[in-house]
Structures are given as C-alpha cells and as structure tokens.
Short mmCIF file of C-alpha atoms in Angstrom, two decimals:
data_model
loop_
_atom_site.label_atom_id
_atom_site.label_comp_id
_atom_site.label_asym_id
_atom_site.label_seq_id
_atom_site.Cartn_x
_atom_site.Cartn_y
_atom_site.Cartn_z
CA UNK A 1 56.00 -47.19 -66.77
CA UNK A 2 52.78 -46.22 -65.34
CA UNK A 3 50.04 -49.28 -65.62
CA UNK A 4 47.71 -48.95 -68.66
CA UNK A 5 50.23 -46.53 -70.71
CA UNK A 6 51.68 -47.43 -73.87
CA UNK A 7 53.93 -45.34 -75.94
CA UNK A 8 53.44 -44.58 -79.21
CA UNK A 9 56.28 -43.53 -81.85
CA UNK A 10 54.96 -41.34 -84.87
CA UNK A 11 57.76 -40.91 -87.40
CA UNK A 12 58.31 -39.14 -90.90
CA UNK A 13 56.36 -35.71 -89.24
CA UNK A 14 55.75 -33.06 -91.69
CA UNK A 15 58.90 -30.37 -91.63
CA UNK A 16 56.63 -27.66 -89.79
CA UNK A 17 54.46 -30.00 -86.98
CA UNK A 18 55.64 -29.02 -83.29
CA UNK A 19 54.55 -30.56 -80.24
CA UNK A 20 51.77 -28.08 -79.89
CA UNK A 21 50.50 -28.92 -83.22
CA UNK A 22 50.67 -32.73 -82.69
CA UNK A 23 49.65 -32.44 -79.05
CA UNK A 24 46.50 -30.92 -80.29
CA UNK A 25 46.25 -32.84 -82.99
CA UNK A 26 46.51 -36.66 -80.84
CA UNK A 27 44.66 -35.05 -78.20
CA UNK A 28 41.38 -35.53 -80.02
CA UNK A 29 41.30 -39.36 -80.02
CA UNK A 30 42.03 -38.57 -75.90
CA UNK A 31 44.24 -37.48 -73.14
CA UNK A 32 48.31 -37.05 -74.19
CA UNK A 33 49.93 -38.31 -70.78
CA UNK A 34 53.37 -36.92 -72.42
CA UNK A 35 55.33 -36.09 -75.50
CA UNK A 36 58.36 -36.15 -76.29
CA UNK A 37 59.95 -34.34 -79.85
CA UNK A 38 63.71 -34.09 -79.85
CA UNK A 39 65.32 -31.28 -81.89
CA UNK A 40 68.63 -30.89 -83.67
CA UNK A 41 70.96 -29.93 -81.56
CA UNK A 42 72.60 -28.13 -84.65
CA UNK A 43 69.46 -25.62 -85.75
CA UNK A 44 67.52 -26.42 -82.79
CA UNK A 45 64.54 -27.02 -85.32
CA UNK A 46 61.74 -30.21 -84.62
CA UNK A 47 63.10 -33.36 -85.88
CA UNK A 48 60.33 -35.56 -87.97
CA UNK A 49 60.01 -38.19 -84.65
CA UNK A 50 58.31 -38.29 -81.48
CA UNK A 51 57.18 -40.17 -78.78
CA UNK A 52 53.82 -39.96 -77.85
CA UNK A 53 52.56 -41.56 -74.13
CA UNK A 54 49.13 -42.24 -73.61
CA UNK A 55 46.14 -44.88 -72.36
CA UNK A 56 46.57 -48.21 -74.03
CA UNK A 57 42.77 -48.39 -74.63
CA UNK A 58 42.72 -45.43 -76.88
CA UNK A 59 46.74 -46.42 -78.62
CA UNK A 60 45.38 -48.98 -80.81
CA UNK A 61 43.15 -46.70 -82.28
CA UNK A 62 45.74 -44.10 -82.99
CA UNK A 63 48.17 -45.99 -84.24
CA UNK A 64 46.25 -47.12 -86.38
CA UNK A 65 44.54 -43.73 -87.65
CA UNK A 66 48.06 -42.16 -87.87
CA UNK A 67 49.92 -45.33 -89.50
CA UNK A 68 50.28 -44.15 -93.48
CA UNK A 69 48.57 -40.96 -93.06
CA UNK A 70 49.31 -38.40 -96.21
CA UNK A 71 49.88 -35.05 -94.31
CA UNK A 72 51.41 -31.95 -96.35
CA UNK A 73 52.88 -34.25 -98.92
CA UNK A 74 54.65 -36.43 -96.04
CA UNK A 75 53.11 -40.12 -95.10
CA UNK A 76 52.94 -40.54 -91.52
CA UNK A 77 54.16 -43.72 -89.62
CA UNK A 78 52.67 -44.67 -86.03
CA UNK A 79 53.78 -47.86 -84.25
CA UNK A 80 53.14 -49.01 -80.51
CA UNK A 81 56.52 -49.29 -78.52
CA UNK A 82 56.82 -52.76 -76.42
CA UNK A 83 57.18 -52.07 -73.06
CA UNK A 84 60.70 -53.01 -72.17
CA UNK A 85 61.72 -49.37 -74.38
CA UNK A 86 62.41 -46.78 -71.66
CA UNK A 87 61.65 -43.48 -73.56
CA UNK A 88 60.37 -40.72 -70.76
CA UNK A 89 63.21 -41.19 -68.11
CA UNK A 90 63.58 -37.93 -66.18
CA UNK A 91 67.40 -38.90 -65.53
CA UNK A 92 68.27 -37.48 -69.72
CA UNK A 93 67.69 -34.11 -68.71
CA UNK A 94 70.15 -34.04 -65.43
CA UNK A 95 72.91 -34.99 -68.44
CA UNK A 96 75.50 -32.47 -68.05
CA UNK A 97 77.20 -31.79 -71.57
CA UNK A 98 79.90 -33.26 -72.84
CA UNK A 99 81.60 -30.01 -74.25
CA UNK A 100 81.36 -28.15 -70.83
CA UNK A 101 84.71 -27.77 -69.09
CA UNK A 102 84.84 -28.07 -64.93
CA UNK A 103 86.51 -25.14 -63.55
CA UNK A 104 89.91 -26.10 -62.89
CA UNK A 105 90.73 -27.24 -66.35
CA UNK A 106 89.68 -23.73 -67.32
CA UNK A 107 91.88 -21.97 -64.89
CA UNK A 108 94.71 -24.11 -66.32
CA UNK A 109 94.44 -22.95 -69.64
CA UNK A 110 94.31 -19.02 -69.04
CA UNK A 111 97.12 -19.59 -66.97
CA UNK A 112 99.20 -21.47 -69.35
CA UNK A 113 97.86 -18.60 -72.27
CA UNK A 114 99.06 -16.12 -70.14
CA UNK A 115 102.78 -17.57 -69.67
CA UNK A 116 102.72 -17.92 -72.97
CA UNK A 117 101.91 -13.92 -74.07
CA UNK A 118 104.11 -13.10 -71.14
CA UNK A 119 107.23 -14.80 -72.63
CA UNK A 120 106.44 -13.92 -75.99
CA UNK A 121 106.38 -10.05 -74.79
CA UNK A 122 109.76 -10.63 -73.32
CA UNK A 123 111.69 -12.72 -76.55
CA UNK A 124 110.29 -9.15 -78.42
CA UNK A 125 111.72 -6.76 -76.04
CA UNK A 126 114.62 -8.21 -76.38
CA UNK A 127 115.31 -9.17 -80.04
CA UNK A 128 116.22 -6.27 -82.21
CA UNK A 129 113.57 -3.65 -82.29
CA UNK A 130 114.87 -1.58 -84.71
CA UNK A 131 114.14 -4.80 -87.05
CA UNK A 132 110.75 -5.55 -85.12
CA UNK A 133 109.65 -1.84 -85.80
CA UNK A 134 109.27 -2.11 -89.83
CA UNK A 135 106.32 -3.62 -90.94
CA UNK A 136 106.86 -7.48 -92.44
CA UNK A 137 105.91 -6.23 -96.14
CA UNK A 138 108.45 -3.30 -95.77
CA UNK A 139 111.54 -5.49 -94.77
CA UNK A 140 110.26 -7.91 -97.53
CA UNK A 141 110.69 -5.27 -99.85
CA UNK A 142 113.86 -3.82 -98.59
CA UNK A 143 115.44 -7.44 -98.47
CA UNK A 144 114.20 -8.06 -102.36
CA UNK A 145 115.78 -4.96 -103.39
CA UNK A 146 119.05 -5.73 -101.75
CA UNK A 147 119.06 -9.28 -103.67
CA UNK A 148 118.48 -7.70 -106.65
CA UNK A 149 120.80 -4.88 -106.32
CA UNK A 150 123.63 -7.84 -105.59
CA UNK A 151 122.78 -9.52 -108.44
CA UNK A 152 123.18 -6.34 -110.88
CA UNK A 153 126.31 -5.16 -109.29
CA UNK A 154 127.64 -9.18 -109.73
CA UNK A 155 126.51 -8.40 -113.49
CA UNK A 156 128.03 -4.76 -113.97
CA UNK A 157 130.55 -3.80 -111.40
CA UNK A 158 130.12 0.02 -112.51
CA UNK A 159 126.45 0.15 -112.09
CA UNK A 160 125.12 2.71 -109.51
CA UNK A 161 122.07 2.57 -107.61
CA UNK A 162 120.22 6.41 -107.87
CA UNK A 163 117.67 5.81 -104.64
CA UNK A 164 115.12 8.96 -102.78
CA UNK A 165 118.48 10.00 -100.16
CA UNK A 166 121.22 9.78 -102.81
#
C-alpha cells in the first residue's frame, strides 16, 4: 500500500448506486485514488459493497459522514480497513477461471463423442432395420394389439380379428 492511503469499506449500498455514482459522490470530500465494486457473477448487477482507496487525512472524515447514512430507504455503513487487508492487488484479475477447459482436455472429449456416434451408427446399421424403421409409438401400438389379441383368442378360440387388409 501506497504511504498515506487508507481504504475505506462502505457496505449496505442502495440497490441502484454504481461506481460512477459513488465515485462522484466520495469524490466531493476529495480525490478517489481507486474503487473497487464487485458484481454478481450470476446477473452481473453491483453488489451493495465496495472498497473505496483514498488519503488518510480526508478517510476519517468520510467514514464518518457515510457511517449510518439513510440513502433511498437503505442505511449506509463506512469503516476504515487496517492496513494488513490487501484489497487492490492487480494479481485477481490475471485469475484464469475455474470453469475454462485447456485445449487438450477439449480435444479429448470430441474425440471420445465422436467414437461414440460412430459406433452407435454402426450397432443401427446392423440391427434389424425393418424394426428400426417404425416409429417407437407405432411398434408400441402394434405390440399392445398383439397382447391383446392373445389374450382374446386364449378367451374365445373362435374369435376372428376383422383388421384394414383382411
């Protein structure tokens, strides 16, 4: 940390206040060295903290102009950071993320997708496709019918069946 700079944490932030906003707003009471307002990495929308870095001459004052401040129905907390919190480290952004995969695994995977389609392709061409051709619901149908027609001719042997081709 820079000598004579304090940092300044301003919590419970009204739903709509952006760094511009607050930036403008501290930067009345004197200069804003830097400010920090993380988002949600879910809606990307402001989250109601930040981190404000500026001279510790003027600090005091802030904090204590900002501590239980009523803004648009939200009260406003403001407390001065001891110094031993590192807050603005330029290392955070070089973060790569977590989710990302490296190359190789991703080559991996299309390569094991496509073995995959390519042998289910194959198991097709060769099962029956006379069976494969129907759609499911039609073979459903045609299997239910056969059950049932079992079950009548079990019943009464001299029952007929009068279908469309006979």
């Amino acid at each position: 940390m820079a000598t004579g700079l304090v940092v300044l944490r301003i919590t419970r932030l009204p739903k709509y206040f952006g760094p511009a906003e607050l930036r403008k707003y501290i930067e009345q009471f004197g200069k804003v060295h830097d400010l920090y307002m993380p988002k949600s990495k879910k809606t990307f929308k402001w989250k109601d903290n930040a981190c404000v870095r500026m001279s510790s001459e003027v600090a005091p004052l802030v904090a204590s102009t900002l501590n239980n401040l009523l803004q648009f129905n939200k009260i406003i907390k403001c407390e001065i950071l001891p110094d031993n919190k590192r807050l603005f480290r330029t290392n955070r952004y070089l973060r790569s993320s977590t989710r990302a995969l490296d190359e190789q695994s991703r080559i991996i995977a299309t390569i094991k997708r496509v073995t995959a389609l390519n042998a289910r392709k194959k198991m097709n061409i060769t099962n029956n496709l006379s069976r494969k051709s129907l759609p499911q619901a039609v073979r459903r149908r045609r299997y239910n019918l056969q059950k049932r027609l079992v079950a009548i001719s079990k019943t009464n042997p001299n029952f007929k069946f009068q279908g469309k081709n006979q």
